[in-house]
PDB file of C-alpha atoms in Angstrom:
ATOM      1  CA  MET A   1     -12.480  -1.067  -9.808  1.00  0.00           C
ATOM      2  CA  ASN A   2      -9.106  -0.139  -8.289  1.00  0.00           C
ATOM      3  CA  ILE A   3     -10.274   1.793  -5.402  1.00  0.00           C
ATOM      4  CA  VAL A   4     -12.436  -1.446  -4.253  1.00  0.00           C
ATOM      5  CA  ILE A   5      -9.087  -3.097  -5.097  1.00  0.00           C
ATOM      6  CA  TRP A   6      -7.044  -1.152  -2.305  1.00  0.00           C
ATOM      7  CA  VAL A   7      -9.742  -1.257   0.091  1.00  0.00           C
ATOM      8  CA  LEU A   8      -9.503  -4.680   0.192  1.00  0.00           C
ATOM      9  CA  GLN A   9      -6.032  -4.467   0.010  1.00  0.00           C
ATOM     10  CA  VAL A  10      -6.174  -2.504   3.113  1.00  0.00           C
ATOM     11  CA  LEU A  11      -8.794  -4.224   5.009  1.00  0.00           C
ATOM     12  CA  LEU A  12      -7.275  -8.112   4.564  1.00  0.00           C
ATOM     13  CA  ALA A  13      -3.623  -6.043   5.859  1.00  0.00           C
ATOM     14  CA  ALA A  14      -5.268  -4.638   8.298  1.00  0.00           C
ATOM     15  CA  ALA A  15      -6.747  -8.138   9.768  1.00  0.00           C
ATOM     16  CA  PHE A  16      -3.878  -9.897   8.787  1.00  0.00           C
ATOM     17  CA  ALA A  17      -1.139  -7.356  10.802  1.00  0.00           C
ATOM     18  CA  ALA A  18      -3.332  -7.830  13.591  1.00  0.00           C
ATOM     19  CA  ALA A  19      -3.376 -11.602  13.454  1.00  0.00           C
ATOM     20  CA  GLY A  20       0.023 -12.023  12.996  1.00  0.00           C
ATOM     21  CA  LEU A  21       1.341  -9.662  15.431  1.00  0.00           C
ATOM     22  CA  MET A  22      -1.225 -11.263  17.947  1.00  0.00           C
ATOM     23  CA  LYS A  23       0.459 -15.182  17.325  1.00  0.00           C
ATOM     24  CA  LEU A  24       4.125 -13.406  17.642  1.00  0.00           C
ATOM     25  CA  THR A  25       3.715 -11.477  21.140  1.00  0.00           C
ATOM     26  CA  GLN A  26       1.480 -13.345  22.900  1.00  0.00           C
ATOM     27  CA  PRO A  27       2.573 -16.832  24.481  1.00  0.00           C
ATOM     28  CA  ARG A  28       0.673 -19.858  23.124  1.00  0.00           C
ATOM     29  CA  THR A  29      -0.983 -20.929  26.554  1.00  0.00           C
ATOM     30  CA  LYS A  30      -2.253 -17.458  26.295  1.00  0.00           C
ATOM     31  CA  LEU A  31      -3.420 -18.244  22.354  1.00  0.00           C
ATOM     32  CA  THR A  32      -4.892 -21.544  23.258  1.00  0.00           C
ATOM     33  CA  GLN A  33      -7.998 -19.613  25.644  1.00  0.00           C
ATOM     34  CA  ASN A  34      -9.487 -18.041  22.135  1.00  0.00           C
ATOM     35  CA  MET A  35      -7.848 -20.090  19.520  1.00  0.00           C
ATOM     36  CA  GLY A  36      -8.287 -24.007  19.902  1.00  0.00           C
ATOM     37  CA  TRP A  37      -6.164 -24.640  16.674  1.00  0.00           C
ATOM     38  CA  VAL A  38      -3.285 -23.429  18.394  1.00  0.00           C
ATOM     39  CA  GLU A  39      -2.850 -26.907  20.822  1.00  0.00           C
ATOM     40  CA  ASP A  40      -2.186 -28.786  17.166  1.00  0.00           C
ATOM     41  CA  PHE A  41       1.232 -26.895  16.521  1.00  0.00           C
ATOM     42  CA  SER A  42       4.128 -25.906  18.149  1.00  0.00           C
ATOM     43  CA  ASP A  43       5.601 -22.480  19.565  1.00  0.00           C
ATOM     44  CA  SER A  44       7.808 -22.291  16.482  1.00  0.00           C
ATOM     45  CA  GLY A  45       4.953 -22.925  14.068  1.00  0.00           C
ATOM     46  CA  VAL A  46       2.339 -20.584  15.517  1.00  0.00           C
ATOM     47  CA  LYS A  47       4.759 -17.744  15.808  1.00  0.00           C
ATOM     48  CA  GLY A  48       5.969 -18.929  11.997  1.00  0.00           C
ATOM     49  CA  ILE A  49       2.278 -18.273  11.104  1.00  0.00           C
ATOM     50  CA  GLY A  50       2.311 -15.072  12.509  1.00  0.00           C
ATOM     51  CA  GLY A  51       5.408 -14.139  10.718  1.00  0.00           C
ATOM     52  CA  VAL A  52       3.910 -14.968   7.382  1.00  0.00           C
ATOM     53  CA  GLU A  53       0.662 -13.014   8.249  1.00  0.00           C
ATOM     54  CA  LEU A  54       2.644  -9.848   8.994  1.00  0.00           C
ATOM     55  CA  LEU A  55       5.063 -10.468   6.029  1.00  0.00           C
ATOM     56  CA  ALA A  56       1.772 -10.933   3.880  1.00  0.00           C
ATOM     57  CA  ALA A  57      -0.241  -7.851   5.209  1.00  0.00           C
ATOM     58  CA  ILE A  58       3.007  -5.438   4.476  1.00  0.00           C
ATOM     59  CA  GLY A  59       3.335  -6.912   0.875  1.00  0.00           C
ATOM     60  CA  LEU A  60      -0.057  -6.232   0.344  1.00  0.00           C
ATOM     61  CA  ILE A  61       0.211  -2.360   0.798  1.00  0.00           C
ATOM     62  CA  LEU A  62       4.151  -1.493   0.700  1.00  0.00           C
ATOM     63  CA  PRO A  63       5.008  -2.582  -3.019  1.00  0.00           C
ATOM     64  CA  ALA A  64       1.999  -1.574  -4.209  1.00  0.00           C
ATOM     65  CA  ALA A  65       2.011   1.693  -3.023  1.00  0.00           C
ATOM     66  CA  THR A  66       6.081   2.238  -3.923  1.00  0.00           C
ATOM     67  CA  LYS A  67       5.609   0.730  -6.940  1.00  0.00           C
ATOM     68  CA  ILE A  68       9.074  -1.208  -6.391  1.00  0.00           C
ATOM     69  CA  LEU A  69       8.034  -4.715  -7.103  1.00  0.00           C
ATOM     70  CA  PRO A  70       4.308  -4.106  -7.238  1.00  0.00           C
ATOM     71  CA  VAL A  71       4.070  -8.009  -8.430  1.00  0.00           C
ATOM     72  CA  LEU A  72       4.877  -8.889  -4.824  1.00  0.00           C
ATOM     73  CA  THR A  73       1.112  -7.807  -3.847  1.00  0.00           C
ATOM     74  CA  PRO A  74      -0.660 -10.482  -5.691  1.00  0.00           C
ATOM     75  CA  LEU A  75       2.284 -12.987  -4.563  1.00  0.00           C
ATOM     76  CA  ALA A  76       1.273 -11.700  -0.913  1.00  0.00           C
ATOM     77  CA  ALA A  77      -2.218 -12.069  -1.551  1.00  0.00           C
ATOM     78  CA  THR A  78      -1.731 -15.822  -3.124  1.00  0.00           C
ATOM     79  CA  GLY A  79       0.244 -16.518  -0.052  1.00  0.00           C
ATOM     80  CA  LEU A  80      -2.781 -15.460   2.127  1.00  0.00           C
ATOM     81  CA  VAL A  81      -5.181 -17.998  -0.086  1.00  0.00           C
ATOM     82  CA  LEU A  82      -2.968 -21.081   0.459  1.00  0.00           C
ATOM     83  CA  LEU A  83      -2.610 -19.925   4.208  1.00  0.00           C
ATOM     84  CA  MET A  84      -6.895 -19.835   4.648  1.00  0.00           C
ATOM     85  CA  ILE A  85      -7.096 -23.044   2.689  1.00  0.00           C
ATOM     86  CA  GLY A  86      -4.734 -24.473   5.593  1.00  0.00           C
ATOM     87  CA  ALA A  87      -6.821 -22.702   8.389  1.00  0.00           C
ATOM     88  CA  ILE A  88     -10.056 -23.949   6.535  1.00  0.00           C
ATOM     89  CA  VAL A  89      -8.458 -27.653   6.715  1.00  0.00           C
ATOM     90  CA  THR A  90      -7.323 -27.370  10.155  1.00  0.00           C
ATOM     91  CA  HIS A  91     -10.582 -26.342  11.244  1.00  0.00           C
ATOM     92  CA  VAL A  92     -12.429 -28.646   9.241  1.00  0.00           C
ATOM     93  CA  ARG A  93      -9.880 -31.395  11.069  1.00  0.00           C
ATOM     94  CA  ARG A  94     -10.896 -29.977  14.532  1.00  0.00           C
ATOM     95  CA  ASN A  95     -14.529 -29.478  13.828  1.00  0.00           C
ATOM     96  CA  GLU A  96     -14.523 -26.100  14.811  1.00  0.00           C
ATOM     97  CA  ASN A  97     -17.327 -25.288  12.279  1.00  0.00           C
ATOM     98  CA  GLN A  98     -17.724 -21.504  13.538  1.00  0.00           C
ATOM     99  CA  MET A  99     -14.280 -20.828  12.656  1.00  0.00           C
ATOM    100  CA  ILE A 100     -14.572 -22.124   8.784  1.00  0.00           C
ATOM    101  CA  ALA A 101     -17.158 -19.147   7.533  1.00  0.00           C
ATOM    102  CA  PRO A 102     -14.608 -16.592   8.484  1.00  0.00           C
ATOM    103  CA  ALA A 103     -11.433 -18.295   7.054  1.00  0.00           C
ATOM    104  CA  ALA A 104     -13.459 -18.562   3.752  1.00  0.00           C
ATOM    105  CA  VAL A 105     -14.479 -15.015   3.417  1.00  0.00           C
ATOM    106  CA  LEU A 106     -10.459 -13.900   4.366  1.00  0.00           C
ATOM    107  CA  LEU A 107      -9.932 -16.618   1.622  1.00  0.00           C
ATOM    108  CA  ILE A 108     -12.233 -15.196  -1.306  1.00  0.00           C
ATOM    109  CA  LEU A 109     -11.197 -11.389  -0.542  1.00  0.00           C
ATOM    110  CA  ALA A 110      -7.636 -12.525  -0.949  1.00  0.00           C
ATOM    111  CA  ALA A 111      -8.466 -14.475  -4.283  1.00  0.00           C
ATOM    112  CA  VAL A 112     -10.253 -11.247  -5.594  1.00  0.00           C
ATOM    113  CA  VAL A 113      -7.177  -9.287  -4.869  1.00  0.00           C
ATOM    114  CA  THR A 114      -4.720 -12.057  -6.263  1.00  0.00           C
ATOM    115  CA  TRP A 115      -6.935 -12.159  -9.467  1.00  0.00           C
ATOM    116  CA  ALA A 116      -7.310  -8.333  -9.760  1.00  0.00           C
ATOM    117  CA  ARG A 117      -3.200  -7.123  -9.089  1.00  0.00           C
ATOM    118  CA  PHE A 118      -2.243 -10.219 -11.493  1.00  0.00           C
ATOM    119  CA  GLY A 119      -4.945  -9.522 -14.318  1.00  0.00           C
ATOM    120  CA  PRO A 120      -7.087  -6.738 -15.330  1.00  0.00           C
ATOM    121  CA  TYR A 121      -6.028  -4.204 -12.559  1.00  0.00           C
ATOM    122  CA  SER A 122      -2.270  -4.872 -12.366  1.00  0.00           C
ATOM    123  CA  LEU A 123       0.023  -2.119 -10.874  1.00  0.00           C
TER     124      LEU A 123
END
């Protein structure tokens, strides 16, 4: 089961690192083309979300892999759960129903990592 949790961590880290880097490097006007929700946030808000996603991606892997402060791994996953709750609320408010399912899947995967790393498969 530990291998499954590691696979989930790597997949989540890859997804959130890519999303975070995109939000950090692309101008908000360009992001608006594919992400309508960006219209509801300021430039610094979008960059902040991207920064949180990138830091969480790092937090999912680095502490667990180095065994330095491994408690940061489930905390990073918990942060992603909260971030995805916010994403779902934003998509529901904007009637972006096609975006709710992907956010819910990421939320569930992050919740599984949180449960596993705080509980039976802690590092």
